[in-house]
Coordinates of C-alpha atoms in Angstrom, one line a residue:
X13 CA -82.3 6.3 61.5
X14 CA -83.0 3.4 63.5
X15 CA -80.6 0.2 63.8
X16 CA -82.5 -3.1 63.2
X17 CA -82.5 -5.6 66.1
X18 CA -81.6 -9.3 65.5
X19 CA -84.7 -11.4 66.4
X20 CA -84.1 -13.2 69.8
X21 CA -83.0 -16.7 69.7
X22 CA -85.9 -19.0 70.4
X23 CA -85.6 -20.9 73.3
X24 CA -84.5 -24.8 73.1
X25 CA -87.2 -27.2 73.0
X26 CA -86.8 -30.2 75.6
X27 CA -88.4 -33.4 74.0
X28 CA -87.3 -35.6 77.0
X29 CA -87.7 -34.9 80.9
X30 CA -84.8 -35.5 82.8
X31 CA -85.2 -38.3 85.0
X32 CA -85.8 -38.1 88.8
X33 CA -84.6 -40.7 91.0
X34 CA -87.9 -42.3 93.0
X35 CA -87.3 -43.1 96.7
X36 CA -90.2 -45.4 97.8
X37 CA -91.2 -44.9 101.3
X38 CA -91.3 -47.8 103.5
X39 CA -94.7 -49.1 104.6
X40 CA -96.2 -51.9 106.6
X41 CA -99.5 -54.2 105.6
X42 CA -100.5 -57.4 104.6
X43 CA -99.8 -57.1 100.7
X44 CA -96.1 -56.1 101.4
X45 CA -95.9 -58.4 104.1
X46 CA -96.9 -61.0 101.3
X47 CA -94.4 -59.3 98.9
X48 CA -91.4 -59.6 101.1
X49 CA -92.1 -63.2 102.1
X50 CA -92.3 -63.8 98.3
X51 CA -88.9 -62.1 97.8
X52 CA -87.1 -64.2 100.7
X53 CA -88.5 -67.5 99.2
X54 CA -87.1 -67.0 95.8
X55 CA -84.3 -65.6 96.7
X56 CA -83.7 -68.2 99.1
X57 CA -84.4 -70.8 96.5
X58 CA -81.9 -69.0 93.9
X59 CA -79.0 -68.7 96.3
X60 CA -79.3 -72.3 97.9
X61 CA -79.9 -74.3 95.1
X62 CA -76.4 -74.9 93.9
X63 CA -75.6 -76.1 97.3
X64 CA -77.8 -78.6 97.7
X65 CA -76.8 -82.5 97.2
X66 CA -78.2 -85.5 95.8
X67 CA -76.5 -88.8 95.7
X68 CA -72.7 -87.6 96.1
X69 CA -73.6 -84.5 93.5
X70 CA -74.7 -81.2 93.2
X71 CA -79.0 -81.5 93.1
X72 CA -79.3 -78.7 90.4
X73 CA -76.7 -78.7 87.9
X74 CA -76.8 -78.0 84.3
X75 CA -73.3 -79.9 83.0
X76 CA -72.9 -78.3 79.5
X77 CA -69.5 -79.8 78.7
X78 CA -71.3 -83.4 79.7
X79 CA -74.4 -82.4 78.1
X80 CA -76.5 -83.4 81.1
X81 CA -79.0 -81.6 83.2
X82 CA -79.7 -82.7 86.6
X83 CA -82.4 -82.0 88.6
X84 CA -82.3 -83.9 91.9
X85 CA -83.1 -87.5 90.6
X86 CA -84.0 -86.3 87.1
X87 CA -81.4 -86.7 84.5
X88 CA -82.2 -84.9 81.2
X89 CA -80.1 -84.6 77.8
X90 CA -80.5 -82.8 74.8
X91 CA -82.9 -85.3 73.4
X92 CA -85.2 -84.4 75.9
X93 CA -85.5 -80.6 74.7
X94 CA -89.2 -81.1 74.3
X95 CA -89.6 -81.0 78.2
X96 CA -88.1 -77.1 78.0
X97 CA -90.2 -76.4 75.2
X98 CA -93.4 -77.3 76.8
X99 CA -91.9 -75.4 80.2
X100 CA -91.6 -72.5 78.4
X101 CA -95.2 -72.8 76.6
X102 CA -96.7 -73.5 80.3
X103 CA -94.9 -70.1 81.7
X104 CA -96.3 -68.0 78.7
X105 CA -99.9 -69.4 79.1
X106 CA -99.8 -69.4 82.8
X107 CA -99.0 -65.8 82.5
X108 CA -101.6 -64.8 80.2
X109 CA -104.2 -66.9 82.5
X110 CA -102.9 -64.9 85.9
X111 CA -103.0 -61.6 83.9
X112 CA -106.4 -62.1 82.4
X113 CA -107.8 -63.1 85.6
X114 CA -105.8 -60.8 88.2
X115 CA -103.5 -58.4 86.4
X116 CA -100.1 -57.9 87.1
X117 CA -99.5 -60.1 90.0
X118 CA -96.3 -61.6 88.5
X119 CA -94.7 -58.2 88.4
X120 CA -95.8 -57.1 91.7
X121 CA -94.7 -60.4 93.6
X122 CA -92.4 -62.8 91.6
X123 CA -90.5 -60.9 88.5
X124 CA -86.9 -60.8 89.0
X125 CA -86.6 -57.4 88.8
X126 CA -88.8 -56.8 91.6
X127 CA -87.2 -59.4 93.5
X128 CA -83.9 -58.1 93.6
X129 CA -84.9 -54.3 93.7
X130 CA -86.5 -55.0 96.9
X131 CA -83.3 -56.5 98.2
X132 CA -81.3 -53.6 96.8
X133 CA -83.9 -51.4 98.2
X134 CA -83.4 -53.1 101.8
X135 CA -79.6 -52.0 101.6
X136 CA -80.2 -48.7 100.8
X137 CA -82.5 -48.0 103.8
X138 CA -80.0 -49.9 106.2
X139 CA -77.1 -47.2 104.7
X140 CA -79.0 -44.2 104.0
X141 CA -81.9 -44.0 106.3
X142 CA -85.6 -43.5 105.3
X143 CA -87.0 -41.8 102.4
X144 CA -86.5 -38.5 103.7
X145 CA -83.5 -39.4 105.2
X146 CA -82.2 -40.4 101.6
X147 CA -83.5 -37.3 99.8
X148 CA -81.9 -35.0 102.1
X149 CA -78.5 -36.7 101.8
X150 CA -79.0 -36.4 98.1
X151 CA -79.6 -32.7 98.3
X152 CA -76.6 -32.3 100.7
X153 CA -72.9 -31.0 99.6
X154 CA -70.3 -33.8 99.8
X155 CA -69.2 -34.6 103.6
X156 CA -67.7 -37.4 105.2
X157 CA -71.1 -38.6 106.5
X158 CA -72.3 -38.6 102.8
X159 CA -69.2 -40.1 101.5
X160 CA -69.4 -43.3 103.9
X161 CA -72.9 -43.6 103.6
X162 CA -72.6 -44.0 99.8
X163 CA -69.6 -46.1 99.9
X164 CA -71.1 -48.5 102.3
X165 CA -74.1 -48.7 100.0
X166 CA -72.0 -49.1 96.9
X167 CA -69.9 -51.7 98.9
X168 CA -73.3 -53.7 99.7
X169 CA -74.6 -53.5 96.4
X170 CA -71.3 -54.9 94.7
X171 CA -70.9 -57.7 97.1
X172 CA -74.4 -58.6 96.7
X173 CA -74.3 -58.5 92.9
X174 CA -71.2 -60.5 92.6
X175 CA -72.7 -63.2 94.7
X176 CA -75.5 -63.0 92.5
X177 CA -73.4 -63.5 89.7
X178 CA -71.4 -66.5 91.6
X179 CA -74.4 -68.1 92.2
X180 CA -75.9 -67.9 88.8
X181 CA -72.7 -69.5 87.3
X182 CA -72.7 -72.4 90.1
X183 CA -75.7 -73.6 88.4
X184 CA -73.3 -74.5 85.4
X185 CA -70.3 -75.4 87.0
X186 CA -70.3 -77.1 90.5
X187 CA -70.7 -74.4 93.3
X188 CA -67.9 -76.4 95.2
X189 CA -65.5 -76.5 92.2
X190 CA -66.2 -73.1 91.5
X191 CA -65.4 -71.5 95.1
X192 CA -62.2 -73.6 94.9
X193 CA -61.4 -71.7 91.7
X194 CA -62.3 -68.3 92.9
X195 CA -60.1 -68.8 96.2
X196 CA -57.2 -69.9 94.0
X197 CA -57.8 -67.3 91.4
X198 CA -57.8 -69.8 88.6
X199 CA -61.2 -69.0 87.1
X200 CA -61.5 -69.8 83.3
X201 CA -62.4 -66.8 80.9
X202 CA -66.1 -68.1 80.3
X203 CA -66.7 -68.1 84.1
X204 CA -65.0 -65.1 84.8
X205 CA -67.0 -63.2 82.1
X206 CA -70.7 -64.7 83.0
X207 CA -70.3 -63.8 86.7
X208 CA -69.1 -60.4 85.8
X209 CA -71.8 -60.1 83.3
X210 CA -74.4 -61.2 85.4
X211 CA -73.2 -59.1 88.4
X212 CA -73.4 -55.9 86.6
X213 CA -76.7 -56.8 85.0
X214 CA -78.1 -57.3 88.7
X215 CA -76.4 -54.1 89.9
X216 CA -77.5 -52.0 86.8
X217 CA -81.1 -53.4 86.7
X218 CA -81.9 -53.6 90.4
X219 CA -79.6 -50.9 91.8
X220 CA -79.5 -48.0 89.4
X221 CA -82.2 -48.4 86.4
X222 CA -84.8 -49.6 88.7
X223 CA -88.3 -48.6 87.8
X224 CA -86.7 -47.4 84.3
X225 CA -86.5 -51.1 83.4
X226 CA -90.7 -51.7 84.1
X227 CA -91.3 -48.5 82.5
X228 CA -89.1 -48.4 79.3
X229 CA -87.5 -51.8 78.9
X230 CA -90.3 -54.6 79.8
X231 CA -92.4 -55.5 76.5
X232 CA -94.8 -56.9 79.2
X233 CA -95.9 -53.6 80.2
X234 CA -96.8 -52.7 76.8
X235 CA -98.8 -55.7 75.6
X236 CA -100.8 -56.2 79.1
X237 CA -103.5 -54.2 77.9
X238 CA -104.4 -56.8 75.1
X239 CA -105.2 -59.4 78.1
X240 CA -107.0 -56.9 80.1
X241 CA -111.2 -56.7 80.3
X242 CA -113.4 -55.0 82.6
X243 CA -113.5 -58.3 84.8
X244 CA -109.6 -58.5 85.5
X245 CA -108.8 -57.7 88.9
X246 CA -106.7 -54.2 89.2
X247 CA -105.6 -52.0 91.6
X248 CA -107.6 -48.8 91.2
X249 CA -108.7 -45.9 93.3
X250 CA -112.2 -45.3 94.1
X251 CA -112.7 -41.9 92.7
X252 CA -116.3 -41.5 93.5
X253 CA -115.8 -42.1 96.9
X254 CA -112.4 -40.4 97.4
X255 CA -113.3 -37.0 95.6
X256 CA -113.3 -33.9 96.0
X257 CA -109.9 -34.7 98.1
X258 CA -108.9 -32.5 100.8
X259 CA -107.4 -32.3 104.1
X260 CA -109.8 -32.5 107.4
X261 CA -109.0 -33.2 111.2
X262 CA -109.2 -36.7 112.2
X263 CA -112.3 -38.3 113.3
X264 CA -114.4 -35.6 111.2
X265 CA -116.7 -37.4 108.7
X266 CA -116.0 -36.4 105.2
X267 CA -119.6 -35.8 104.4
X268 CA -119.9 -33.1 106.9
X269 CA -117.0 -31.0 105.3
X270 CA -118.2 -31.5 101.9
X271 CA -115.5 -33.7 101.1
X272 CA -114.3 -37.2 99.6
X273 CA -112.7 -39.9 102.0
X274 CA -109.1 -39.0 100.6
X275 CA -107.4 -36.4 102.3
X276 CA -104.4 -36.0 99.5
X277 CA -102.0 -37.3 102.3
X278 CA -100.1 -38.5 99.1
X279 CA -98.7 -41.5 100.7
X280 CA -99.8 -43.8 98.1
X281 CA -97.3 -41.8 95.6
X282 CA -94.7 -41.9 98.2
X283 CA -94.7 -45.5 98.4
X284 CA -95.0 -46.4 94.9
X285 CA -91.8 -48.2 93.4
X286 CA -92.5 -46.8 90.2
X287 CA -93.1 -43.2 91.2
X288 CA -97.1 -43.0 89.9
X289 CA -100.0 -41.4 91.4
X290 CA -102.9 -44.2 91.4
X291 CA -105.2 -41.5 91.8
X292 CA -105.1 -40.8 88.1
X293 CA -106.3 -44.3 87.0
X294 CA -105.0 -47.4 85.7
X295 CA -101.5 -46.9 84.2
X296 CA -99.2 -49.2 82.3
X297 CA -96.6 -48.4 85.0
X298 CA -98.3 -50.0 87.6
X299 CA -97.1 -53.2 88.7
X300 CA -99.6 -54.2 91.2
X301 CA -97.2 -54.3 94.5
X302 CA -100.3 -53.4 96.3
X303 CA -97.8 -51.1 98.7
X304 CA -100.6 -48.2 97.9
X305 CA -103.5 -50.4 99.3
X306 CA -101.6 -50.6 102.5
X307 CA -100.4 -47.2 102.8
X308 CA -104.2 -45.9 102.1
X309 CA -105.6 -48.6 104.2
X310 CA -103.4 -47.5 107.2
X311 CA -104.5 -43.7 106.4
X312 CA -108.3 -45.0 106.5
X313 CA -107.7 -46.8 109.8
X314 CA -106.2 -43.4 111.6
X315 CA -109.0 -41.3 110.2
X316 CA -111.8 -43.7 111.6
X317 CA -112.9 -44.4 107.7
X318 CA -113.7 -47.8 106.1
X319 CA -110.7 -49.4 104.2
X320 CA -110.8 -49.9 100.5
X321 CA -110.5 -46.3 98.9
X322 CA -107.5 -47.8 97.3
X323 CA -108.2 -51.6 96.6
X324 CA -108.3 -54.6 94.3
X325 CA -111.2 -54.7 92.2
X326 CA -112.7 -54.8 88.8
X327 CA -114.0 -52.1 86.3
X328 CA -117.4 -53.7 86.5
X329 CA -117.6 -53.7 90.2
X330 CA -116.7 -49.8 90.3
X331 CA -119.3 -49.1 87.6
X332 CA -121.7 -50.9 90.1
X333 CA -122.0 -54.2 88.1
X334 CA -121.3 -57.9 88.6
X335 CA -117.7 -59.5 88.0
X336 CA -117.7 -62.5 85.8
X337 CA -114.7 -64.5 86.9
X338 CA -115.4 -67.3 84.7
X339 CA -115.5 -65.9 81.0
X340 CA -114.2 -67.3 77.6
X341 CA -110.9 -66.2 77.6
X342 CA -110.2 -67.5 81.4
X343 CA -111.7 -71.0 80.1
X344 CA -109.6 -71.3 77.2
X345 CA -106.5 -70.2 78.8
X346 CA -107.4 -72.5 82.0
X347 CA -108.2 -75.6 79.6
X348 CA -104.9 -75.4 77.5
X349 CA -103.0 -74.6 80.6
X350 CA -104.2 -77.9 82.4
X351 CA -104.0 -80.4 79.4
X352 CA -100.1 -78.9 78.5
X353 CA -99.1 -79.2 82.4
X354 CA -101.0 -83.0 82.0
X355 CA -99.2 -83.8 79.1
X356 CA -95.7 -82.4 80.4
X357 CA -96.0 -84.2 83.9
X358 CA -97.2 -87.5 82.2
X359 CA -94.7 -87.9 79.9
X360 CA -92.0 -86.8 82.6
X361 CA -93.1 -89.5 84.8
X362 CA -93.5 -92.1 82.1
X363 CA -90.3 -91.3 80.8
X364 CA -87.6 -93.9 80.0
X365 CA -84.2 -92.8 80.3
X366 CA -83.0 -94.7 77.5
X367 CA -82.9 -94.2 73.7
X368 CA -82.4 -96.3 70.9
X369 CA -81.1 -95.4 67.2
X370 CA -80.5 -97.8 64.4
X371 CA -78.2 -97.3 61.5
X372 CA -78.2 -99.6 58.5
X373 CA -74.4 -100.5 57.1
X374 CA -75.5 -99.3 53.2
X375 CA -72.0 -100.2 52.1
X376 CA -73.2 -102.8 50.9
X377 CA -77.2 -102.8 51.8
X378 CA -76.6 -106.9 52.2
X379 CA -74.7 -109.9 51.2
X380 CA -75.4 -113.4 50.8
X381 CA -73.3 -115.7 53.0
X382 CA -72.0 -119.0 52.7
X383 CA -75.2 -120.9 53.9
X384 CA -77.2 -119.2 51.3
X385 CA -78.7 -116.4 53.7
X386 CA -79.1 -112.8 53.2
X387 CA -77.2 -110.6 56.0
X388 CA -77.8 -106.8 56.9
X389 CA -75.3 -105.4 59.2
X390 CA -76.6 -102.5 61.8
X391 CA -75.1 -100.2 64.4
X392 CA -77.3 -99.9 67.4
X393 CA -76.8 -96.4 69.2
X394 CA -77.8 -97.2 72.8
X395 CA -77.9 -94.1 75.0
X396 CA -78.3 -95.1 78.8
X397 CA -79.8 -91.7 80.0
X398 CA -79.4 -93.3 83.7
X399 CA -77.3 -92.6 86.6
X400 CA -76.2 -95.9 87.0
X401 CA -74.6 -98.8 84.2
X402 CA -77.4 -101.2 82.8
X403 CA -76.9 -104.3 80.7
X404 CA -79.3 -104.6 77.7
X405 CA -80.4 -107.6 75.6
X406 CA -81.2 -107.3 72.1
X407 CA -83.9 -109.2 70.2
X408 CA -85.2 -108.3 66.7
X409 CA -89.0 -109.1 65.3
X410 CA -90.5 -108.8 62.0
X411 CA -90.3 -112.4 60.8
X412 CA -89.8 -115.8 62.3
X413 CA -87.0 -116.2 60.1
X414 CA -85.1 -113.5 61.2
X415 CA -82.0 -114.3 63.3
X416 CA -79.0 -112.3 65.2
X417 CA -75.7 -112.9 65.1
X418 CA -74.5 -112.9 68.1
X419 CA -77.8 -115.1 69.1
X420 CA -78.2 -113.5 72.6
X421 CA -76.5 -110.1 72.3
X422 CA -75.8 -108.6 75.7
X423 CA -74.5 -105.1 76.3
X424 CA -73.3 -103.5 79.1
X425 CA -73.6 -99.6 78.8
X426 CA -72.2 -97.2 81.4
X427 CA -74.2 -94.3 83.1
X428 CA -74.7 -91.7 80.7
X429 CA -72.7 -93.5 78.0
X430 CA -73.3 -93.7 74.3
X431 CA -72.8 -97.1 73.3
X432 CA -72.6 -98.2 69.5
X433 CA -73.2 -102.0 68.9
X434 CA -72.9 -103.9 66.0
X435 CA -75.1 -106.6 65.1
X436 CA -76.0 -108.6 62.1
X437 CA -79.2 -110.1 60.9
X438 CA -79.6 -112.8 58.7
X439 CA -82.5 -114.8 57.1
X440 CA -83.2 -117.1 54.1
X441 CA -82.4 -115.1 50.8
X442 CA -85.9 -115.2 49.2
X443 CA -88.0 -116.0 52.5
X444 CA -90.0 -112.7 52.4
X445 CA -90.3 -109.3 50.9
X446 CA -87.1 -106.8 50.5
X447 CA -87.5 -104.2 51.9
X448 CA -88.9 -105.3 55.2
X449 CA -89.5 -103.6 58.2
X450 CA -88.4 -104.7 61.7
X451 CA -88.3 -103.7 65.0
X452 CA -85.2 -104.0 67.1
X453 CA -86.3 -103.8 71.2
X454 CA -83.4 -103.3 73.8
X455 CA -84.3 -103.9 77.9
X456 CA -82.5 -103.5 80.9
X457 CA -81.9 -106.9 82.4
X458 CA -82.1 -105.2 85.9
X459 CA -85.5 -103.3 85.0
X460 CA -87.8 -104.6 82.7
X461 CA -89.5 -101.5 82.5
X462 CA -86.4 -99.8 81.2
X463 CA -87.0 -100.6 77.4
X464 CA -86.9 -99.1 73.9
X465 CA -87.8 -99.9 70.5
X466 CA -86.4 -98.5 66.8
X467 CA -87.3 -99.4 63.3
X468 CA -85.1 -100.4 60.3
X469 CA -85.4 -102.2 57.1
X470 CA -84.0 -105.3 55.9
X471 CA -82.7 -105.9 52.6
X472 CA -82.4 -108.9 50.4
X473 CA -82.5 -110.2 46.9
X474 CA -85.6 -110.0 44.7
X475 CA -86.6 -112.8 42.6

């Protein structure tokens, strides 16, 4: 009697592909030059910013304990939060406008993930060599050469990440003061936390995760398609011209060997920082860095073929139609963007560094003094948001019979100071309606344009 064999166990099903490190190849070209120049500019602004001086202070400083935000000659307070709101709205609309017009230019040239990744890739090439050398080093067994190259890379990465974290915190704690604390090992707990946190985030995102941030973590990659249309400028492969692809000798026309212009060299794949093949069509992983364009143009030059096999173009142009730059969504985004920018700068330019708030004493609402007049007491909260002290004069309007006590009040308020000024206002007890709206006006004696008003109410007896 034959024995029954147990069924073979089914092979485990793998639902997730193991991550394969992308080794972008270095390439030269006009778009690469533009991208690197942008990287230098943005990193320069970021790292140099905290060391700029303005009127004996740090030019750009967000002083949270003092609730003051310095941007060169401009001093902002929590009451100016509306400017941050407008700035965020402008940034969002600007991103929508640029995306609808020219695709993911932000991602390819100005996104912090792209900028810092370029810096980390540069340090990796210094220590580990070209793409081929990096791949060979990764496959080789551990040796002294591999150990010191990897150690040198990690040393550069960690040092650069720590410098990045230090620079971030120096926008909130003056850079010179922070440097003194670092050198004397007297950093506070919050400063230590944010330096290490931002350093770790920079190292993890730009050094370790890289393209995975763009492919799996960035929400912009997911909803960008909602802003694309057939007139949006994108990077694409001209399939009609390039196919069928295949190798051919240099100088031999593609038509003579029944081939397309693409020689299947895969350089466009090798230079891609996200590791995609642009020849498969538009993909959400593409960050529009245009490295593939530079690589393909270099190959076309060597083959004697015209450039543009991979290029910036639109779907309408590829289909033989006409590209429409001015279209409804572009017009709407553009008009809204211009209006909000005009409102932002108009408000900023006409902004008065002075705030006034009036509090009426409610205990009691009024009192009748010996002269038979009704008297109300007010506290004027004068906030001088300027960088220098000012002396302010106060006046009140609403009725010719109103009288201030003291008669000609003047208050000196220091730079950045909130000064509570107590005033009394009198009038004939039955000379007007009750309550009556009155207006307080304060004016800087040294600058007549520096003025503020606030309304309150005057209470008296009712006949």
